[in-house]
XYZ file of C-alpha atoms in Angstrom:
718
model
C 39.726 9.510 28.986
C 43.111 11.108 28.835
C 43.643 14.150 26.661
C 46.850 16.106 26.595
C 47.419 19.380 24.862
C 50.452 19.821 22.485
C 53.546 21.290 24.030
C 53.435 25.123 23.742
C 56.530 25.330 21.560
C 55.075 22.882 19.094
C 51.671 24.619 19.079
C 53.291 27.961 18.472
C 55.397 26.689 15.602
C 52.261 25.110 14.052
C 50.280 28.270 14.297
C 53.099 30.370 12.810
C 53.416 27.935 9.906
C 49.782 28.112 9.133
C 49.904 31.980 9.245
C 52.924 31.940 7.025
C 51.216 29.694 4.484
C 48.074 31.762 4.477
C 50.008 34.956 3.977
C 52.072 33.479 1.220
C 48.885 32.427 -0.509
C 47.085 35.710 -0.272
C 48.989 37.584 -3.005
C 49.954 35.037 -5.676
C 46.716 33.065 -6.072
C 45.418 35.484 -8.750
C 48.642 36.847 -10.418
C 48.567 39.583 -12.983
C 48.524 38.611 -16.624
C 52.051 38.040 -17.843
C 53.720 40.488 -20.184
C 55.265 39.569 -23.544
C 58.646 38.822 -21.985
C 57.409 36.988 -18.886
C 57.958 33.205 -18.379
C 54.836 31.251 -17.563
C 55.410 28.125 -15.518
C 53.023 25.447 -16.854
C 51.252 22.982 -14.675
C 53.497 19.842 -14.456
C 50.911 17.467 -12.897
C 48.950 15.403 -15.389
C 45.929 13.414 -14.353
C 43.864 10.681 -16.036
C 41.023 10.744 -13.615
C 38.457 11.907 -16.170
C 39.801 9.491 -18.838
C 41.091 12.259 -21.139
C 44.482 12.997 -19.588
C 45.289 16.596 -19.111
C 46.923 19.051 -16.627
C 45.108 19.420 -13.366
C 44.772 23.079 -14.076
C 42.609 22.418 -17.149
C 40.349 19.819 -15.477
C 36.893 21.283 -14.586
C 36.488 18.946 -11.671
C 37.697 18.458 -8.138
C 40.826 16.248 -8.492
C 43.924 15.926 -6.327
C 47.276 14.210 -6.962
C 49.291 12.660 -4.166
C 52.922 11.526 -4.578
C 54.067 9.262 -1.818
C 57.580 10.326 -2.424
C 56.624 13.799 -1.193
C 55.552 12.379 2.203
C 58.408 10.159 3.540
C 58.564 8.907 6.987
C 55.587 6.543 7.122
C 55.468 2.834 7.711
C 54.011 2.454 4.257
C 51.208 0.063 5.167
C 47.962 2.000 5.023
C 46.576 4.153 2.189
C 45.224 6.532 4.984
C 48.950 7.488 5.494
C 48.971 9.203 2.117
C 45.592 10.912 1.948
C 45.278 13.347 4.911
C 46.122 16.376 2.714
C 43.269 15.642 0.253
C 40.228 17.788 1.212
C 36.883 16.091 1.200
C 38.488 12.709 2.010
C 38.448 11.189 5.363
C 40.872 8.176 5.465
C 41.059 6.408 8.782
C 43.173 3.454 9.896
C 41.118 1.084 12.102
C 44.252 -0.286 13.796
C 42.644 -3.564 12.846
C 44.215 -5.291 10.052
C 41.410 -7.970 9.881
C 39.222 -5.146 8.457
C 40.036 -2.841 5.600
C 40.554 0.929 6.171
C 37.684 3.380 6.493
C 37.738 5.729 3.543
C 34.840 8.144 2.858
C 34.623 10.913 0.260
C 32.302 13.903 0.790
C 30.554 11.854 3.438
C 29.788 8.861 1.250
C 30.885 5.436 2.465
C 30.780 5.901 6.261
C 28.084 3.203 6.599
C 30.736 0.528 5.866
C 31.604 -1.486 8.943
C 34.284 -3.262 6.788
C 35.594 -2.941 3.315
C 35.210 0.352 1.409
C 31.975 1.567 -0.047
C 30.893 4.834 -1.763
C 34.221 5.090 -3.715
C 35.701 3.330 -6.700
C 39.220 2.048 -6.331
C 41.797 1.213 -9.007
C 45.445 0.095 -9.287
C 47.055 0.758 -12.664
C 43.487 0.864 -14.166
C 42.476 -2.497 -12.649
C 39.427 -2.237 -10.440
C 39.872 -2.924 -6.802
C 36.130 -2.394 -6.205
C 33.894 -5.338 -7.219
C 30.887 -4.693 -9.472
C 28.517 -4.745 -6.370
C 30.368 -1.605 -5.019
C 32.468 -3.135 -2.261
C 36.227 -2.535 -2.469
C 39.434 -3.174 -0.576
C 42.910 -1.562 -0.501
C 44.818 -4.209 1.455
C 46.647 -5.163 -1.789
C 47.543 -1.632 -2.819
C 51.320 -1.619 -3.668
C 52.148 1.594 -1.790
C 55.826 1.044 -1.890
C 55.766 1.125 -5.713
C 53.210 3.959 -5.986
C 54.284 6.754 -8.401
C 51.174 8.775 -7.756
C 47.602 8.481 -6.347
C 44.707 10.530 -8.023
C 41.530 11.269 -6.050
C 38.509 12.453 -8.044
C 35.663 13.867 -6.019
C 32.080 14.680 -6.943
C 30.170 14.676 -10.210
C 32.639 13.151 -12.697
C 33.113 10.043 -10.524
C 29.679 8.894 -12.057
C 31.588 8.096 -15.276
C 33.103 5.072 -13.455
C 29.668 3.537 -12.803
C 28.464 2.088 -9.510
C 29.936 4.822 -7.203
C 28.711 7.598 -4.871
C 31.431 9.946 -3.750
C 34.596 9.656 -5.772
C 37.354 7.564 -7.242
C 40.782 6.741 -5.909
C 43.390 5.477 -8.470
C 46.967 4.354 -7.710
C 49.579 4.239 -10.350
C 52.791 2.263 -9.966
C 56.155 3.253 -11.346
C 57.227 1.929 -14.620
C 60.709 0.514 -15.187
C 63.351 3.121 -16.328
C 66.910 2.992 -17.606
C 69.394 2.810 -16.101
C 68.308 -0.142 -13.979
C 67.960 0.112 -10.203
C 67.603 -2.090 -7.153
C 66.004 -0.807 -3.908
C 65.375 -1.893 -0.409
C 63.415 -0.302 2.454
C 63.124 -1.269 6.108
C 60.926 0.491 8.589
C 60.253 -0.501 12.168
C 58.017 1.057 14.797
C 56.061 0.786 17.946
C 53.991 -2.253 18.942
C 56.369 -4.653 17.238
C 55.593 -3.371 13.777
C 58.002 -3.565 10.781
C 57.963 -3.593 7.042
C 60.542 -4.832 4.538
C 60.225 -4.046 0.846
C 62.741 -4.951 -1.982
C 62.293 -3.956 -5.610
C 64.108 -3.889 -8.978
C 63.309 -2.124 -12.249
C 64.900 -1.476 -15.623
C 64.182 -0.577 -19.222
C 66.031 -2.154 -22.174
C 65.223 -1.084 -25.622
C 61.445 -1.310 -26.141
C 60.725 -3.243 -22.871
C 60.681 -2.294 -19.202
C 59.790 -3.953 -15.965
C 59.427 -3.465 -12.229
C 58.907 -6.128 -9.514
C 58.699 -5.882 -5.851
C 58.246 -8.054 -2.737
C 57.020 -6.793 0.564
C 56.370 -8.145 4.116
C 54.709 -6.485 6.994
C 54.254 -7.706 10.543
C 52.867 -6.163 13.783
C 51.898 -7.192 17.226
C 49.252 -4.539 17.158
C 48.520 -1.505 19.200
C 45.483 -3.229 20.847
C 45.372 -6.682 22.463
C 44.482 -9.452 20.044
C 45.401 -7.329 16.919
C 48.528 -9.001 15.540
C 48.859 -9.303 11.785
C 51.169 -10.062 9.074
C 51.091 -9.698 5.269
C 53.255 -10.695 2.452
C 52.816 -9.162 -1.105
C 54.210 -9.452 -4.614
C 53.680 -6.814 -7.425
C 55.058 -6.639 -10.925
C 54.579 -4.467 -14.067
C 56.083 -5.296 -17.445
C 55.847 -3.182 -20.565
C 56.633 -3.806 -24.293
C 56.593 -1.063 -26.948
C 56.729 -1.800 -30.578
C 56.070 1.008 -33.076
C 52.428 2.071 -32.486
C 51.602 -0.815 -30.102
C 52.191 -0.989 -26.324
C 51.390 -3.974 -24.005
C 51.552 -3.727 -20.271
C 51.299 -6.824 -18.116
C 50.336 -6.505 -14.342
C 50.312 -9.099 -11.538
C 50.056 -8.921 -7.765
C 49.485 -11.229 -4.854
C 48.598 -10.833 -1.183
C 48.824 -13.331 1.552
C 47.517 -12.307 4.965
C 46.912 -15.268 7.271
C 45.019 -15.027 10.532
C 44.938 -11.301 11.190
C 43.529 -10.991 14.723
C 40.382 -8.880 15.136
C 39.969 -7.063 18.527
C 36.437 -5.928 17.603
C 35.145 -2.399 18.519
C 34.721 -1.092 22.080
C 31.734 0.596 23.787
C 32.106 3.893 25.498
C 32.915 2.494 28.876
C 35.476 -0.021 27.595
C 37.142 2.792 25.458
C 37.331 5.125 28.498
C 38.631 2.388 30.783
C 41.349 0.905 28.545
C 41.511 1.718 24.791
C 44.118 -1.011 24.195
C 41.869 -3.949 25.290
C 39.982 -6.464 23.054
C 36.472 -7.527 23.923
C 35.850 -10.831 25.718
C 34.134 -12.222 22.566
C 37.299 -11.582 20.524
C 39.305 -13.701 23.003
C 36.599 -16.405 23.372
C 36.014 -16.989 19.724
C 39.631 -16.029 18.603
C 38.120 -13.614 15.977
C 40.469 -13.557 12.957
C 40.543 -13.200 9.193
C 42.719 -14.788 6.551
C 42.878 -13.268 3.009
C 44.698 -14.555 -0.108
C 44.366 -12.679 -3.306
C 45.999 -13.253 -6.740
C 45.361 -11.056 -9.719
C 46.634 -10.463 -13.277
C 45.891 -7.824 -15.844
C 46.908 -6.725 -19.297
C 46.552 -3.373 -21.006
C 46.843 -3.370 -24.793
C 47.152 0.092 -26.576
C 47.271 0.544 -30.342
C 47.595 3.734 -32.244
C 44.917 3.501 -34.963
C 45.947 6.834 -36.513
C 48.158 9.714 -35.443
C 45.139 11.026 -33.413
C 43.160 7.858 -32.562
C 44.005 5.047 -30.082
C 42.462 1.751 -29.131
C 42.834 0.574 -25.435
C 41.845 -2.783 -24.069
C 42.177 -3.679 -20.427
C 41.521 -7.254 -19.240
C 41.923 -8.683 -15.737
C 41.102 -11.651 -13.670
C 41.754 -12.812 -10.127
C 40.632 -14.675 -7.066
C 40.096 -13.566 -3.440
C 39.745 -16.145 -0.697
C 38.629 -15.074 2.767
C 38.074 -17.116 5.929
C 36.764 -15.197 8.913
C 35.861 -16.240 12.470
C 33.136 -14.034 14.017
C 32.114 -13.623 17.692
C 28.462 -14.724 17.173
C 27.272 -16.426 20.428
C 26.508 -20.058 20.229
C 22.890 -19.656 21.390
C 22.317 -17.278 18.417
C 23.299 -19.977 16.017
C 20.666 -22.284 17.277
C 18.185 -20.346 14.997
C 17.693 -22.630 11.972
C 18.165 -19.639 9.692
C 21.567 -18.652 11.094
C 24.477 -18.741 8.697
C 26.883 -19.631 11.454
C 29.845 -17.888 12.907
C 32.578 -18.655 10.280
C 32.514 -17.133 6.838
C 34.327 -18.827 4.020
C 34.413 -16.982 0.690
C 35.992 -18.039 -2.535
C 35.542 -15.104 -4.969
C 36.897 -15.276 -8.599
C 36.377 -12.046 -10.415
C 37.423 -10.459 -13.744
C 36.412 -8.051 -16.479
C 37.342 -6.162 -19.600
C 37.209 -2.547 -20.608
C 37.508 -1.520 -24.283
C 37.669 2.047 -25.386
C 38.582 4.217 -28.316
C 39.957 7.711 -27.994
C 40.294 10.231 -30.773
C 41.474 13.835 -31.094
C 39.840 15.924 -33.705
C 38.211 19.286 -34.124
C 34.674 20.766 -33.748
C 34.019 24.200 -35.130
C 37.710 24.464 -35.859
C 38.515 23.907 -32.096
C 40.232 20.912 -30.470
C 37.925 18.060 -29.570
C 38.974 14.899 -27.714
C 36.424 12.101 -27.174
C 36.350 8.627 -25.625
C 33.789 5.845 -26.045
C 33.860 2.412 -24.583
C 32.253 -0.549 -23.010
C 32.973 -2.369 -19.746
C 32.034 -5.656 -18.357
C 32.867 -6.833 -14.783
C 31.844 -9.946 -13.075
C 32.218 -11.218 -9.559
C 31.433 -14.713 -8.166
C 31.079 -15.618 -4.530
C 31.119 -19.245 -3.408
C 29.908 -18.560 0.068
C 29.968 -21.159 2.921
C 28.924 -20.609 6.522
C 29.874 -22.819 9.449
C 29.405 -22.808 13.116
C 32.251 -21.401 15.106
C 32.265 -24.135 17.665
C 32.555 -27.880 18.037
C 31.073 -29.056 21.342
C 32.431 -26.800 24.072
C 35.382 -25.581 21.979
C 34.974 -22.114 20.529
C 36.726 -20.437 17.667
C 36.898 -23.543 15.421
C 35.110 -24.502 12.296
C 32.021 -26.602 13.012
C 28.976 -27.781 11.104
C 27.890 -26.351 7.774
C 25.190 -23.815 8.085
C 25.090 -22.007 4.732
C 26.014 -22.807 1.198
C 25.254 -20.436 -1.716
C 26.721 -19.244 -4.919
C 26.370 -15.446 -5.631
C 27.073 -13.687 -8.847
C 27.139 -10.015 -9.856
C 27.596 -8.870 -13.483
C 27.951 -5.213 -14.482
C 27.724 -4.158 -18.150
C 28.377 -0.445 -18.893
C 28.585 1.727 -21.880
C 30.145 5.202 -21.725
C 31.143 8.134 -23.748
C 32.999 11.370 -22.880
C 34.241 14.446 -24.767
C 36.455 17.389 -23.984
C 36.102 20.472 -26.200
C 38.101 23.657 -26.176
C 35.628 26.190 -27.685
C 37.993 29.100 -27.058
C 41.549 29.443 -25.719
C 40.388 30.156 -22.152
C 37.481 27.703 -22.048
C 37.166 23.907 -21.491
C 33.835 21.972 -21.845
C 33.621 18.462 -20.679
C 30.536 16.130 -20.888
C 29.905 12.473 -20.570
C 27.267 9.729 -20.297
C 27.431 6.251 -18.840
C 24.664 3.649 -18.971
C 24.938 0.868 -16.292
C 23.279 -2.400 -15.621
C 24.173 -4.380 -12.453
C 22.577 -7.774 -11.988
C 22.576 -9.800 -8.754
C 21.819 -13.578 -8.658
C 22.042 -15.976 -5.688
C 21.578 -19.691 -5.771
C 21.030 -21.420 -2.433
C 22.445 -24.918 -2.053
C 21.744 -25.358 1.636
C 18.006 -26.272 1.984
C 16.451 -27.921 5.008
C 13.048 -28.378 6.441
C 13.528 -25.272 8.542
C 15.727 -23.383 6.043
C 13.914 -22.892 2.695
C 15.408 -22.157 -0.765
C 16.666 -18.552 -0.593
C 17.649 -18.197 -4.320
C 16.776 -14.930 -5.844
C 17.835 -12.259 -8.287
C 17.764 -8.433 -8.511
C 18.762 -5.921 -11.258
C 19.596 -2.237 -11.194
C 19.823 0.114 -14.248
C 21.004 3.696 -14.305
C 21.920 6.416 -16.837
C 24.548 8.805 -15.422
C 25.136 12.142 -17.273
C 27.913 14.559 -16.253
C 29.048 17.956 -17.545
C 31.728 20.392 -16.468
C 32.830 23.863 -17.633
C 36.165 25.491 -17.057
C 37.300 29.146 -17.608
C 40.930 30.042 -17.302
C 40.449 33.579 -16.028
C 44.271 34.102 -15.889
C 47.081 31.904 -17.228
C 47.415 30.031 -13.997
C 43.931 30.220 -12.601
C 40.818 28.188 -13.533
C 37.322 28.780 -12.413
C 35.136 25.647 -12.936
C 31.631 24.143 -12.305
C 30.455 20.569 -12.749
C 27.156 18.657 -12.415
C 26.292 15.024 -12.569
C 23.936 12.199 -11.564
C 25.256 8.935 -10.125
C 23.989 5.812 -8.389
C 25.187 3.290 -5.842
C 23.728 -0.237 -5.521
C 23.641 -2.091 -2.216
C 26.490 -4.650 -1.938
C 25.822 -8.403 -1.751
C 26.499 -8.211 1.999
C 23.825 -5.535 2.438
C 21.367 -7.474 0.354
C 22.137 -10.624 2.340
C 19.487 -10.381 5.113
C 15.796 -9.372 5.338
C 14.584 -7.089 8.172
C 11.449 -9.380 8.808
C 13.785 -12.175 9.914
C 12.953 -14.361 6.923
C 15.412 -15.999 4.700
C 16.658 -14.895 1.291
C 17.872 -11.596 -0.256
C 16.422 -8.244 0.763
C 14.797 -7.723 -2.621
C 13.054 -4.491 -1.305
C 16.353 -2.564 -1.273
C 16.750 0.044 -4.031
C 19.922 1.720 -5.434
C 20.799 5.119 -4.023
C 20.701 7.932 -6.688
C 22.375 11.266 -6.365
C 22.594 14.599 -7.958
C 26.007 16.215 -7.581
C 26.957 19.908 -8.229
C 30.219 21.723 -7.511
C 31.924 24.911 -8.338
C 35.473 26.024 -7.629
C 38.592 27.931 -8.405
C 42.076 26.438 -8.839
C 45.503 28.034 -9.069
C 48.413 25.891 -10.281
C 51.908 26.941 -11.259
C 54.908 24.746 -10.698
C 55.015 23.873 -7.001
C 52.350 26.469 -6.182
C 48.806 25.047 -5.815
C 45.570 26.319 -4.303
C 42.008 25.116 -4.662
C 38.603 26.144 -3.213
C 35.487 24.078 -4.044
C 31.891 24.271 -2.892
C 29.581 21.307 -3.419
C 26.228 19.808 -2.858
C 24.893 16.261 -3.308
C 21.294 15.274 -2.992
C 20.477 11.591 -2.575
C 17.290 9.687 -3.077
C 17.060 6.249 -1.327
C 20.050 6.647 0.948
C 21.293 3.306 2.140
C 21.628 2.888 5.928
C 21.185 0.277 8.665
C 17.760 -0.968 9.539
C 18.188 -3.725 12.250
C 21.021 -5.564 13.846
C 20.495 -8.816 15.743
C 22.084 -12.276 15.982
C 25.075 -11.417 13.837
C 22.775 -10.121 11.012
C 22.615 -6.476 9.942
C 19.899 -5.405 7.599
C 19.693 -2.257 5.539
C 16.960 0.037 4.320
C 16.496 3.051 2.071
C 15.910 6.496 3.501
C 13.933 8.706 1.081
C 16.215 11.674 1.029
C 19.674 12.865 2.223
C 21.786 15.883 1.645
C 25.537 16.596 1.710
C 26.960 20.055 1.194
C 30.334 21.462 1.986
C 33.375 23.500 1.244
C 36.896 22.246 0.460
C 40.020 24.302 0.550
C 43.654 23.330 0.097
C 47.028 24.789 -0.728
C 50.555 23.537 -1.202
C 52.786 26.666 -1.256
C 56.598 27.179 -1.218
C 57.545 29.695 1.386
C 61.249 29.806 0.273
C 63.798 27.535 -1.363
C 63.871 25.330 1.731
C 60.402 25.832 3.273
C 56.862 25.050 2.080
C 53.487 24.839 3.779
C 50.437 22.599 3.052
C 46.926 23.111 4.216
C 43.678 21.274 3.610
C 40.354 22.153 5.221
C 36.912 20.655 4.821
C 33.512 21.751 6.095
C 30.855 19.149 5.470
C 27.221 19.119 6.556
C 25.639 15.678 5.949
C 22.059 15.083 7.086
C 19.091 12.805 6.450
C 16.400 14.556 4.549
C 13.380 12.641 5.688
C 11.949 10.922 8.772
C 12.535 7.116 9.170
C 12.637 4.404 11.792
C 15.783 2.888 13.207
C 16.791 0.376 15.961
C 17.598 0.986 19.551
C 18.836 -1.384 22.216
C 21.102 -4.429 22.007
C 20.228 -6.468 20.123
C 17.476 -4.974 17.967
C 15.335 -7.004 15.693
C 12.756 -4.332 14.754
C 13.231 -0.696 13.811
C 10.733 1.256 15.902
C 12.522 4.414 17.048
C 11.904 7.506 14.878
C 14.753 9.522 13.379
C 13.808 12.993 12.366
C 14.643 14.713 9.161
C 17.745 16.853 9.689
C 19.562 14.332 11.820
C 23.274 14.038 10.989
C 24.462 11.171 8.918
C 26.707 9.062 11.338
C 30.467 8.909 10.820
C 30.657 12.271 9.111
C 32.500 14.982 11.142
C 31.475 18.539 10.473
C 35.015 19.779 10.022
C 38.412 18.250 9.340
C 41.713 19.912 8.541
C 45.367 19.038 7.931
C 48.441 21.315 8.070
C 52.111 20.579 7.487
C 55.258 22.585 7.461
C 58.088 21.079 5.421
C 61.797 21.871 5.351
C 64.496 20.594 3.023
C 68.118 21.663 3.612
C 70.611 21.781 0.770
C 72.897 19.275 2.643
C 70.247 16.491 2.720
C 68.449 17.071 5.996
C 64.642 17.250 5.800
C 61.910 17.466 8.341
C 58.075 17.741 8.558
C 55.779 19.001 11.207
C 52.135 18.282 10.687
C 48.782 18.366 12.479
C 45.458 16.730 11.746
C 42.118 17.762 13.246
C 38.799 15.846 12.994
C 35.696 17.082 14.666
C 33.285 15.001 16.614
C 31.092 12.585 14.664
C 27.882 10.738 15.562
C 28.217 6.982 15.741
C 24.638 5.949 15.006
C 21.426 6.983 13.190
C 19.929 8.213 16.454
C 22.737 10.672 17.004
C 22.508 9.891 20.739
C 26.331 9.317 21.121
C 29.358 10.839 19.462
C 33.022 10.144 19.085
C 34.884 13.019 20.386
C 36.865 15.359 18.081
C 40.659 15.295 18.197
C 43.820 17.139 17.075
C 46.934 14.982 16.605
C 50.546 16.313 15.863
C 53.137 14.285 14.157
C 56.877 15.130 13.698
C 59.364 13.602 11.238
C 63.098 14.212 10.553
C 65.421 12.508 8.173
C 68.579 12.710 6.190
C 69.136 11.819 2.527
C 72.501 11.340 0.862
C 73.821 10.330 -2.559
C 76.952 8.886 -3.808
C 77.255 8.530 -7.466
C 74.144 6.661 -8.773
C 73.392 5.389 -5.264
C 71.005 6.961 -2.737
C 69.930 6.381 0.844
C 67.445 7.956 3.126
C 67.003 7.504 6.927
C 64.111 8.959 9.056
C 62.624 9.103 12.474
C 58.864 9.827 12.953
C 57.048 10.546 16.227
C 53.380 10.043 15.830
C 50.720 11.577 18.174
C 53.379 13.757 19.857
C 50.828 14.894 22.488
C 50.046 11.189 23.386
C 46.303 11.774 23.078
C 43.684 9.054 23.394
C 41.044 9.180 20.698
C 38.984 6.975 18.393
C 40.790 6.782 15.058
C 37.676 5.402 13.430
C 34.190 4.386 14.333
C 32.080 1.361 13.404
C 28.815 3.127 12.443
C 25.583 1.588 13.805
C 27.408 -1.286 15.463
C 24.682 -3.503 16.846
C 26.173 -3.946 20.341
C 27.102 -0.201 20.607
C 30.822 -1.097 20.223
C 31.449 1.849 17.949
C 34.991 2.841 18.825
C 38.301 1.693 17.251
C 41.063 3.365 19.357
C 44.143 4.924 17.677
C 47.580 4.494 19.251
C 49.108 7.026 21.608
C 52.586 8.437 21.140
C 54.372 6.092 18.678
C 57.750 5.927 16.915
C 58.858 4.756 13.458
C 62.393 4.578 12.099
C 63.327 3.608 8.700
C 66.078 3.562 6.095
C 65.943 3.004 2.331
C 68.648 2.297 -0.203
C 68.616 2.533 -4.000
C 71.446 1.318 -6.065
C 71.726 2.677 -9.610
C 68.870 4.421 -11.472
C 68.493 8.160 -12.168
C 67.587 10.649 -9.447
């Protein structure tokens, strides 16, 4: 495997930037109390992550805000491009657009071989995570994102079926004067993205709408993909009433899937696809349409009613590389997945601001109902000797998940320097499956399962100085298995794995945060103890089964800072140390394939997919004349790839460089940039497929690559 060190000049500049950032932070983090004539710069960043919007400084929980406008120079396709500076979050692009990105928060979610688990996802308040806990970000309108909020740890339990945290994207509302924008970016491997948008506000109404198209030949063989998207947001304000309408659509046909590589394949040629990917033309098509509405009504000068409703449909057709011989088993579901998934829900809440003991109190109470249907069909992936085509029907079932939650939360200011937050959520998640494919050798697999949980959370914040908060939080949360994880039984029989239990966790964290204008720094220590941790049990014949491990523990430290060094320079740093281990002995699989878990895993073994350390550093420069540049480095330590911990993906450090020029003429603005990714041209696995049954764990990241782009905006205010 090729590994090249960064050029000495770049390495020296990066080291000096980190030292400069650390030196700048050392003094101002705990400033002296201001005198009577001093000006105190208030925190400008407001977050809604805990459902009672407030400044980040006053939030007694680990929460970060990312503004895509502060990190120009990306292709704008993947959410992982925007999250490297958030501590505790590992966001990896698989370089495989047939599968969603890999996002884990504090070590939760790494078990997902596709989709996103362990985190709740939202766009403008509309869930992008289904009630069974599986989410996707392929439809996230990154080009229209005004900010992204990431909530980690205990308070994420207030969102229901979740383990590690919450990621929320908020799009930009229309503003006057109106503006029209266009953005074109192109890069290595035949990749390009084109976005156009328009927005305006007239009187009591506003709107934004955007169209986007992305296409790539792919870094790896057999990894071409294209996506087209539409997103709109419209608002209407009348006296004490506001209505916001949301709609988006995604069309991504025939995204090729190169599959993962084993160690020998990765070392020999990381750009190759497996023989099975070519033989079966593995690919995935996705079409999603979604609408939503948010109705807000002021009941009094201090109380508000908010009602969110949404509905949509996601259609997926995926061709897998399951061998023909494997599908001879009468219980096989075939090698083609056909899903038609309508979904929808409603969230109703009341918020009021009052007093308790003469001190400010804000409370929120609400109910939420979410539903998910899956009309699932399975077909053979061959007809005669022809592979990679839809063949005979092998599976037909209708699945449904219903989640009904009630929640309440309060924020009380018992004294000027203190903030107390507490909340409670009761959740019920019901799974039902109706089997419509019944033969002599394939019996009725219908079944049902229900999970209930009560999740309390509490947090306390103490503003020790005007710009510095010390906080602590505690909470209990739960995470159900997804329908895909319930789908197969380890004994080889048919029907749902009704023996699976929901994972239940206790989270605790304590930290200190400094925020003043552009200056930000945060240090958090945390621990999460999980009962009935979900992990892989067996993998054979295209079927992966799951099991519960009695105990698991995650503990770590997160540190981050964003600090101006001068009028033109600022430094950014995020570091995470995370120790994630199973807390009990259990049995797992070995060999390819493996139909029975017989190999012991000892308590204390590392949870796969979780690196011990990760870090991100950036040095940014903005000249008065319009020039701007960014030098950044990302380090990820080695991570085990399976429950046995007998193989690991090597750690890596990657350096990226961006330079651009921004100019304005009247109300018009343009920005051009050039980005060089992986300057050192290092070979490394950008993500891993944990516990992959054929030991094809590795998804290679691209070597040195280039992106150029230009954006225009006509009109509007800047």
